[in-house]
mmCIF file of C-alpha atoms in Angstrom:
data_model
loop_
_atom_site.group_PDB
_atom_site.id
_atom_site.type_symbol
_atom_site.label_atom_id
_atom_site.label_comp_id
_atom_site.label_asym_id
_atom_site.label_seq_id
_atom_site.Cartn_x
_atom_site.Cartn_y
_atom_site.Cartn_z
ATOM 1 C CA MET A 9 -5.490 -22.029 11.806
ATOM 2 C CA ASP A 10 -4.416 -18.877 14.022
ATOM 3 C CA ILE A 11 -6.710 -16.027 14.802
ATOM 4 C CA ASN A 12 -4.332 -13.447 12.916
ATOM 5 C CA TRP A 13 -7.096 -13.566 10.179
ATOM 6 C CA ILE A 14 -9.769 -11.819 12.913
ATOM 7 C CA TYR A 15 -6.922 -9.158 13.045
ATOM 8 C CA GLY A 16 -6.473 -9.034 9.311
ATOM 9 C CA LEU A 17 -10.302 -8.478 8.778
ATOM 10 C CA LEU A 18 -10.658 -5.893 11.426
ATOM 11 C CA GLY A 19 -7.316 -4.054 10.494
ATOM 12 C CA GLY A 20 -8.908 -4.032 6.923
ATOM 13 C CA LEU A 21 -11.962 -2.732 7.874
ATOM 14 C CA VAL A 22 -10.015 -0.026 9.535
ATOM 15 C CA ILE A 23 -7.811 0.455 6.375
ATOM 16 C CA GLY A 24 -10.818 0.816 4.256
ATOM 17 C CA THR A 25 -12.548 3.395 6.646
ATOM 18 C CA ALA A 26 -9.272 5.322 6.188
ATOM 19 C CA GLY A 27 -9.670 5.505 2.285
ATOM 20 C CA ALA A 28 -13.423 6.288 2.680
ATOM 21 C CA VAL A 29 -12.546 9.295 4.788
ATOM 22 C CA TYR A 30 -9.742 10.458 1.950
ATOM 23 C CA LEU A 31 -12.250 9.803 -0.515
ATOM 24 C CA LEU A 32 -15.217 11.491 0.721
ATOM 25 C CA VAL A 33 -13.933 14.329 2.562
ATOM 26 C CA ASN A 34 -10.722 15.156 0.628
ATOM 27 C CA GLY A 35 -11.878 13.747 -2.914
ATOM 28 C CA ARG A 36 -8.654 11.999 -3.213
ATOM 29 C CA VAL A 37 -7.429 8.151 -3.778
ATOM 30 C CA MET A 38 -5.750 7.102 -0.643
ATOM 31 C CA GLY A 39 -2.276 5.947 -2.276
ATOM 32 C CA PRO A 40 0.877 5.859 -0.396
ATOM 33 C CA SER A 41 2.997 5.468 -3.460
ATOM 34 C CA SER A 42 1.750 8.483 -4.903
ATOM 35 C CA THR A 43 2.372 10.343 -1.773
ATOM 36 C CA VAL A 44 5.793 9.328 -1.663
ATOM 37 C CA GLY A 45 6.255 9.930 -5.606
ATOM 38 C CA GLY A 46 4.637 13.393 -5.701
ATOM 39 C CA LEU A 47 6.700 14.471 -2.535
ATOM 40 C CA VAL A 48 10.098 13.280 -3.818
ATOM 41 C CA ASP A 49 9.518 14.147 -7.680
ATOM 42 C CA GLY A 50 7.733 17.410 -6.897
ATOM 43 C CA SER A 51 4.816 16.823 -9.015
ATOM 44 C CA ASP A 52 2.374 17.074 -5.821
ATOM 45 C CA ARG A 53 3.754 18.335 -2.566
ATOM 46 C CA SER A 54 0.374 19.614 -1.369
ATOM 47 C CA GLY A 55 -0.433 20.077 2.413
ATOM 48 C CA GLU A 56 -2.567 16.969 1.866
ATOM 49 C CA GLN A 57 0.061 14.786 0.907
ATOM 50 C CA VAL A 58 2.438 16.033 3.920
ATOM 51 C CA GLY A 59 -0.584 15.542 6.459
ATOM 52 C CA PHE A 60 -1.321 12.034 5.101
ATOM 53 C CA LEU A 61 2.292 11.228 5.281
ATOM 54 C CA ALA A 62 2.641 12.507 8.959
ATOM 55 C CA GLY A 63 -0.509 10.718 10.381
ATOM 56 C CA LEU A 64 0.764 7.616 8.960
ATOM 57 C CA ILE A 65 4.115 7.543 10.344
ATOM 58 C CA ALA A 66 2.867 9.166 13.773
ATOM 59 C CA VAL A 67 0.216 6.720 14.903
ATOM 60 C CA PRO A 68 2.310 3.691 14.890
ATOM 61 C CA ALA A 69 5.192 5.860 16.304
ATOM 62 C CA ILE A 70 2.859 6.292 19.410
ATOM 63 C CA ALA A 71 1.960 2.977 19.544
ATOM 64 C CA ALA A 72 5.494 1.534 19.116
ATOM 65 C CA LEU A 73 6.026 3.245 22.512
ATOM 66 C CA MET A 74 3.506 1.414 24.333
ATOM 67 C CA ILE A 75 3.254 -2.057 22.197
ATOM 68 C CA PRO A 76 6.586 -3.624 21.065
ATOM 69 C CA MET A 77 6.292 -4.028 17.237
ATOM 70 C CA GLN A 78 8.751 -5.439 14.815
ATOM 71 C CA THR A 79 8.801 -5.685 10.645
ATOM 72 C CA TYR A 80 11.163 -9.040 10.649
ATOM 73 C CA ALA A 81 12.632 -7.297 7.470
ATOM 74 C CA SER A 82 15.563 -8.657 5.939
ATOM 75 C CA SER A 83 19.039 -7.436 7.173
ATOM 76 C CA ASN A 84 20.558 -7.934 3.937
ATOM 77 C CA TRP A 85 21.410 -4.592 2.178
ATOM 78 C CA ALA A 86 21.374 -5.545 -1.213
ATOM 79 C CA VAL A 87 17.778 -7.130 -0.602
ATOM 80 C CA LEU A 88 16.481 -3.879 0.818
ATOM 81 C CA VAL A 89 18.011 -1.645 -1.796
ATOM 82 C CA MET A 90 16.762 -3.758 -4.622
ATOM 83 C CA GLY A 91 13.403 -4.169 -3.197
ATOM 84 C CA GLY A 92 12.961 -0.580 -2.495
ATOM 85 C CA LEU A 93 13.864 0.340 -6.171
ATOM 86 C CA LEU A 94 11.734 -2.091 -7.583
ATOM 87 C CA VAL A 95 8.802 -0.951 -5.330
ATOM 88 C CA GLY A 96 9.322 2.601 -5.789
ATOM 89 C CA PHE A 97 9.762 2.557 -9.748
ATOM 90 C CA GLY A 98 6.920 -0.133 -10.321
ATOM 91 C CA THR A 99 4.250 1.613 -8.424
ATOM 92 C CA ARG A 100 5.164 5.064 -9.847
ATOM 93 C CA LEU A 101 5.205 3.524 -13.408
ATOM 94 C CA ALA A 102 1.988 1.673 -12.883
ATOM 95 C CA ASN A 103 0.621 4.815 -10.949
ATOM 96 C CA GLY A 104 -0.454 2.710 -8.013
ATOM 97 C CA CYS A 105 0.056 0.027 -5.459
ATOM 98 C CA THR A 106 -1.766 -2.042 -3.038
ATOM 99 C CA SER A 107 -3.615 0.665 -1.574
ATOM 100 C CA GLY A 108 -4.457 2.751 -4.919
ATOM 101 C CA HIS A 109 -5.070 -0.138 -7.503
ATOM 102 C CA GLY A 110 -5.909 -2.826 -4.749
ATOM 103 C CA VAL A 111 -8.053 -1.342 -2.031
ATOM 104 C CA CYS A 112 -9.278 1.853 -3.845
ATOM 105 C CA GLY A 113 -9.236 0.522 -7.451
ATOM 106 C CA ILE A 114 -10.835 -2.988 -6.947
ATOM 107 C CA SER A 115 -13.792 -1.552 -4.743
ATOM 108 C CA ARG A 116 -14.884 0.511 -7.501
ATOM 109 C CA LEU A 117 -14.410 -2.344 -10.091
ATOM 110 C CA SER A 118 -11.684 -0.115 -12.165
ATOM 111 C CA PRO A 119 -10.772 -2.464 -14.645
ATOM 112 C CA ARG A 120 -6.856 -1.134 -14.321
ATOM 113 C CA GLY A 121 -7.005 -1.512 -10.747
ATOM 114 C CA ILE A 122 -7.899 -5.056 -11.283
ATOM 115 C CA VAL A 123 -5.397 -5.741 -13.846
ATOM 116 C CA ALA A 124 -2.633 -4.054 -11.778
ATOM 117 C CA SER A 125 -3.807 -5.939 -8.809
ATOM 118 C CA ALA A 126 -3.728 -9.255 -10.446
ATOM 119 C CA THR A 127 -0.242 -8.430 -11.876
ATOM 120 C CA TYR A 128 1.540 -7.369 -8.876
ATOM 121 C CA VAL A 129 -0.046 -10.493 -6.781
ATOM 122 C CA GLY A 130 0.827 -13.097 -9.501
ATOM 123 C CA ALA A 131 4.416 -11.296 -9.937
ATOM 124 C CA GLY A 132 4.908 -11.614 -5.853
ATOM 125 C CA MET A 133 3.846 -15.194 -6.065
ATOM 126 C CA LEU A 134 6.003 -16.072 -8.716
ATOM 127 C CA ALA A 135 8.909 -14.211 -7.205
ATOM 128 C CA VAL A 136 8.420 -15.702 -3.467
ATOM 129 C CA THR A 137 8.374 -19.315 -5.457
ATOM 130 C CA LEU A 138 11.683 -18.527 -7.100
ATOM 131 C CA LEU A 139 13.277 -16.629 -4.253
ATOM 132 C CA ARG A 140 12.388 -19.045 -1.681
ATOM 133 C CA HIS A 141 11.854 -22.547 -3.198
ATOM 134 C CA VAL A 142 14.067 -22.437 -6.051
ATOM 135 C CA TRP A 143 17.176 -20.263 -5.401
ATOM 136 C CA GLY A 144 16.965 -20.142 -1.530
ATOM 137 C CA VAL A 145 17.802 -16.624 -1.048
ATOM 138 C CA ILE A 146 15.008 -15.403 0.901
ATOM 139 C CA MET B 2 -5.807 23.670 6.682
ATOM 140 C CA GLN B 3 -9.050 21.459 6.797
ATOM 141 C CA ARG B 4 -7.781 19.466 3.957
ATOM 142 C CA THR B 5 -4.259 18.677 5.531
ATOM 143 C CA LEU B 6 -6.121 17.870 8.913
ATOM 144 C CA PHE B 7 -8.457 15.632 7.220
ATOM 145 C CA ALA B 8 -5.595 14.067 5.525
ATOM 146 C CA ALA B 9 -3.854 13.668 8.424
ATOM 147 C CA LEU B 10 -6.691 11.791 9.846
ATOM 148 C CA ALA B 11 -7.017 9.264 6.957
ATOM 149 C CA GLY B 12 -3.228 8.711 7.248
ATOM 150 C CA ALA B 13 -3.616 8.040 11.007
ATOM 151 C CA ILE B 14 -6.518 5.806 10.467
ATOM 152 C CA PHE B 15 -4.484 3.840 7.854
ATOM 153 C CA GLY B 16 -1.596 3.581 9.995
ATOM 154 C CA LEU B 17 -3.805 2.236 12.774
ATOM 155 C CA GLY B 18 -5.250 -0.420 10.400
ATOM 156 C CA LEU B 19 -1.993 -1.114 8.883
ATOM 157 C CA MET B 20 -0.611 -2.006 12.308
ATOM 158 C CA LEU B 21 -3.788 -3.963 13.552
ATOM 159 C CA SER B 22 -3.830 -6.253 10.268
ATOM 160 C CA GLY B 23 -0.482 -7.439 10.802
ATOM 161 C CA MET B 24 0.734 -5.736 7.332
ATOM 162 C CA THR B 25 3.834 -4.097 9.057
ATOM 163 C CA ASP B 26 5.039 -7.464 9.551
ATOM 164 C CA THR B 27 6.818 -8.598 6.204
ATOM 165 C CA ARG B 28 6.650 -12.493 7.176
ATOM 166 C CA SER B 29 3.019 -12.469 6.891
ATOM 167 C CA VAL B 30 3.049 -10.511 3.538
ATOM 168 C CA GLN B 31 5.700 -13.098 2.028
ATOM 169 C CA GLY B 32 3.673 -15.838 3.542
ATOM 170 C CA PHE B 33 0.563 -14.864 1.711
ATOM 171 C CA LEU B 34 2.826 -14.669 -1.553
ATOM 172 C CA ASP B 35 4.249 -17.938 -0.677
ATOM 173 C CA ILE B 36 1.563 -20.289 -2.236
ATOM 174 C CA PHE B 37 3.977 -23.283 -2.677
ATOM 175 C CA GLY B 38 5.130 -22.949 1.356
ATOM 176 C CA ALA B 39 3.248 -22.046 4.549
ATOM 177 C CA TRP B 40 0.840 -20.329 2.986
ATOM 178 C CA ASN B 41 -0.653 -17.558 5.032
ATOM 179 C CA PRO B 42 -4.277 -15.971 4.015
ATOM 180 C CA THR B 43 -3.900 -12.890 6.300
ATOM 181 C CA LEU B 44 -3.628 -10.476 3.533
ATOM 182 C CA ALA B 45 -6.478 -11.851 1.828
ATOM 183 C CA PHE B 46 -8.669 -10.934 4.678
ATOM 184 C CA VAL B 47 -7.317 -7.407 4.974
ATOM 185 C CA MET B 48 -7.766 -6.848 1.440
ATOM 186 C CA GLY B 49 -11.619 -8.243 1.733
ATOM 187 C CA GLY B 50 -12.163 -6.036 4.883
ATOM 188 C CA ALA B 51 -10.697 -2.960 3.519
ATOM 189 C CA MET B 52 -13.234 -3.379 0.364
ATOM 190 C CA ILE B 53 -16.303 -2.934 2.427
ATOM 191 C CA PRO B 54 -15.961 0.423 3.485
ATOM 192 C CA MET B 55 -14.113 1.474 0.225
ATOM 193 C CA ALA B 56 -17.130 0.009 -1.865
ATOM 194 C CA ILE B 57 -19.641 1.965 0.364
ATOM 195 C CA ALA B 58 -17.650 4.992 0.113
ATOM 196 C CA TRP B 59 -17.633 4.902 -4.082
ATOM 197 C CA ARG B 60 -21.377 4.471 -3.860
ATOM 198 C CA LEU B 61 -21.892 7.508 -1.581
ATOM 199 C CA ALA B 62 -19.402 9.351 -3.852
ATOM 200 C CA ALA B 63 -21.538 8.789 -6.858
ATOM 201 C CA ARG B 64 -24.546 10.331 -5.132
ATOM 202 C CA ARG B 65 -22.678 13.459 -4.549
ATOM 203 C CA LYS B 66 -21.315 16.147 -7.055
ATOM 204 C CA THR B 67 -18.215 17.045 -4.937
ATOM 205 C CA ALA B 68 -16.221 15.958 -1.935
ATOM 206 C CA VAL B 69 -17.042 17.398 1.476
ATOM 207 C CA LEU B 70 -14.318 19.888 1.311
ATOM 208 C CA GLY B 71 -15.082 20.691 -2.317
ATOM 209 C CA GLY B 72 -13.452 19.604 -5.494
ATOM 210 C CA ASN B 73 -14.351 16.533 -7.974
ATOM 211 C CA PHE B 74 -14.004 12.953 -7.031
ATOM 212 C CA PRO B 75 -11.383 11.009 -9.142
ATOM 213 C CA ALA B 76 -12.706 9.799 -12.434
ATOM 214 C CA MET B 77 -12.533 6.180 -13.359
ATOM 215 C CA PRO B 78 -9.418 5.980 -15.211
ATOM 216 C CA PRO B 79 -9.821 4.799 -18.749
ATOM 217 C CA PRO B 80 -9.428 0.808 -19.210
ATOM 218 C CA ARG B 81 -5.534 1.370 -20.949
ATOM 219 C CA PHE B 82 -3.307 -1.661 -20.240
ATOM 220 C CA ASP B 83 -0.150 -0.509 -21.520
ATOM 221 C CA GLY B 84 3.376 -1.524 -20.747
ATOM 222 C CA ALA B 85 3.715 0.903 -17.858
ATOM 223 C CA LEU B 86 0.515 -0.679 -15.910
ATOM 224 C CA ILE B 87 1.920 -4.265 -16.493
ATOM 225 C CA GLY B 88 5.636 -3.914 -16.211
ATOM 226 C CA GLY B 89 5.214 -1.638 -13.431
ATOM 227 C CA SER B 90 3.048 -3.742 -11.217
ATOM 228 C CA ALA B 91 5.188 -6.709 -12.241
ATOM 229 C CA ALA B 92 8.359 -4.764 -10.844
ATOM 230 C CA PHE B 93 6.576 -3.673 -7.950
ATOM 231 C CA GLY B 94 5.365 -7.462 -7.124
ATOM 232 C CA ALA B 95 8.905 -8.541 -7.382
ATOM 233 C CA GLY B 96 10.169 -6.026 -4.982
ATOM 234 C CA TRP B 97 7.088 -6.722 -2.652
ATOM 235 C CA ALA B 98 8.067 -10.572 -2.701
ATOM 236 C CA LEU B 99 11.896 -9.842 -1.974
ATOM 237 C CA THR B 100 11.226 -7.600 1.111
ATOM 238 C CA GLY B 101 7.543 -8.160 2.223
ATOM 239 C CA PHE B 102 7.245 -4.304 2.096
ATOM 240 C CA CYS B 103 4.742 -2.269 0.283
ATOM 241 C CA PRO B 104 4.560 1.364 0.416
ATOM 242 C CA GLY B 105 1.808 1.843 2.852
ATOM 243 C CA PRO B 106 3.385 -0.549 5.616
ATOM 244 C CA ALA B 107 7.035 0.526 4.746
ATOM 245 C CA LEU B 108 5.956 4.098 5.910
ATOM 246 C CA ALA B 109 3.626 3.031 8.717
ATOM 247 C CA SER B 110 6.568 0.919 10.419
ATOM 248 C CA LEU B 111 9.324 3.574 9.524
ATOM 249 C CA SER B 112 9.536 4.407 13.415
ATOM 250 C CA PHE B 113 9.992 1.182 14.906
ATOM 251 C CA GLY B 114 11.340 -0.772 11.663
ATOM 252 C CA GLY B 115 15.090 -0.127 12.493
ATOM 253 C CA TRP B 116 17.923 0.885 9.804
ATOM 254 C CA GLN B 117 16.211 -1.971 7.379
ATOM 255 C CA GLY B 118 13.138 0.134 7.201
ATOM 256 C CA LEU B 119 14.956 3.482 6.455
ATOM 257 C CA VAL B 120 17.172 1.860 3.661
ATOM 258 C CA PHE B 121 13.906 0.519 2.197
ATOM 259 C CA VAL B 122 12.153 3.543 2.055
ATOM 260 C CA ALA B 123 14.950 5.524 0.983
ATOM 261 C CA ALA B 124 15.595 2.960 -2.013
ATOM 262 C CA MET B 125 11.884 3.222 -2.593
ATOM 263 C CA ALA B 126 12.080 7.082 -2.687
ATOM 264 C CA ALA B 127 14.957 6.800 -5.206
ATOM 265 C CA GLY B 128 13.244 4.494 -7.192
ATOM 266 C CA ALA B 129 10.376 6.821 -7.498
ATOM 267 C CA LEU B 130 12.447 9.284 -8.938
ATOM 268 C CA LEU B 131 13.899 7.269 -11.275
ATOM 269 C CA ALA B 132 10.375 6.375 -12.704
ATOM 270 C CA ALA B 133 9.623 10.520 -12.710
ATOM 271 C CA PRO B 134 10.782 10.902 -16.480
ATOM 272 C CA LEU B 135 8.876 8.215 -17.635
ATOM 273 C CA ARG B 136 5.660 9.381 -16.237
ATOM 274 C CA ARG B 137 3.447 11.308 -18.380
#
């Protein structure tokens, strides 16, 4: 087994710290799907939403100047557009993503967060199995 | 202004954590979901690590009346498991599997993710807009 899990654990602790700051200082649940959703549909265009988004984009942008980074994402337009639509639509309908329902929800034992997380992980595992091993499209 | 600054700080720490954890690498995320292939457990460590400061934060919040900058803490949502929660999460899971992107990492990698990341984020914003009329 490689050492990626160590970076995963450390990165996770940093992600949780970000959520802790946002909760304790601002009194908000850290949810990037709600940030995008609130900004595009006009339901929440507060300075906090703009500030959070700016910080989230800026730090990796600065780091990318020093360390080469890549997402290794698909270059198939249909995959990217369909995936983006499903992620944007689904997280807004369910009112949360891996951050809001996952990190922030499970950690307070929110029943909705736990059920949502079990559903998206289960659906994701089923989808990868079908897309990769049955249909061979990803 | 203070609220915006601390929100930016939280966003900045979140971006750092996502980068460090390797969650901006879509192969790692798809690898976690690939239980019948070369399974990659990294995402489980990320989630587990993130739970620790967050669980402490919720406990600290329970002892306070308001957040540091004022305002109530978010109430626990009532346990309502409707079609929006289940259907929306299932749709999200499918899109997550297809691309290896969820909203946080997609935004964090916007600067270095090339046109692929821009297309994904634009589609994600459009998807969020499509869901707006269905939200109560």
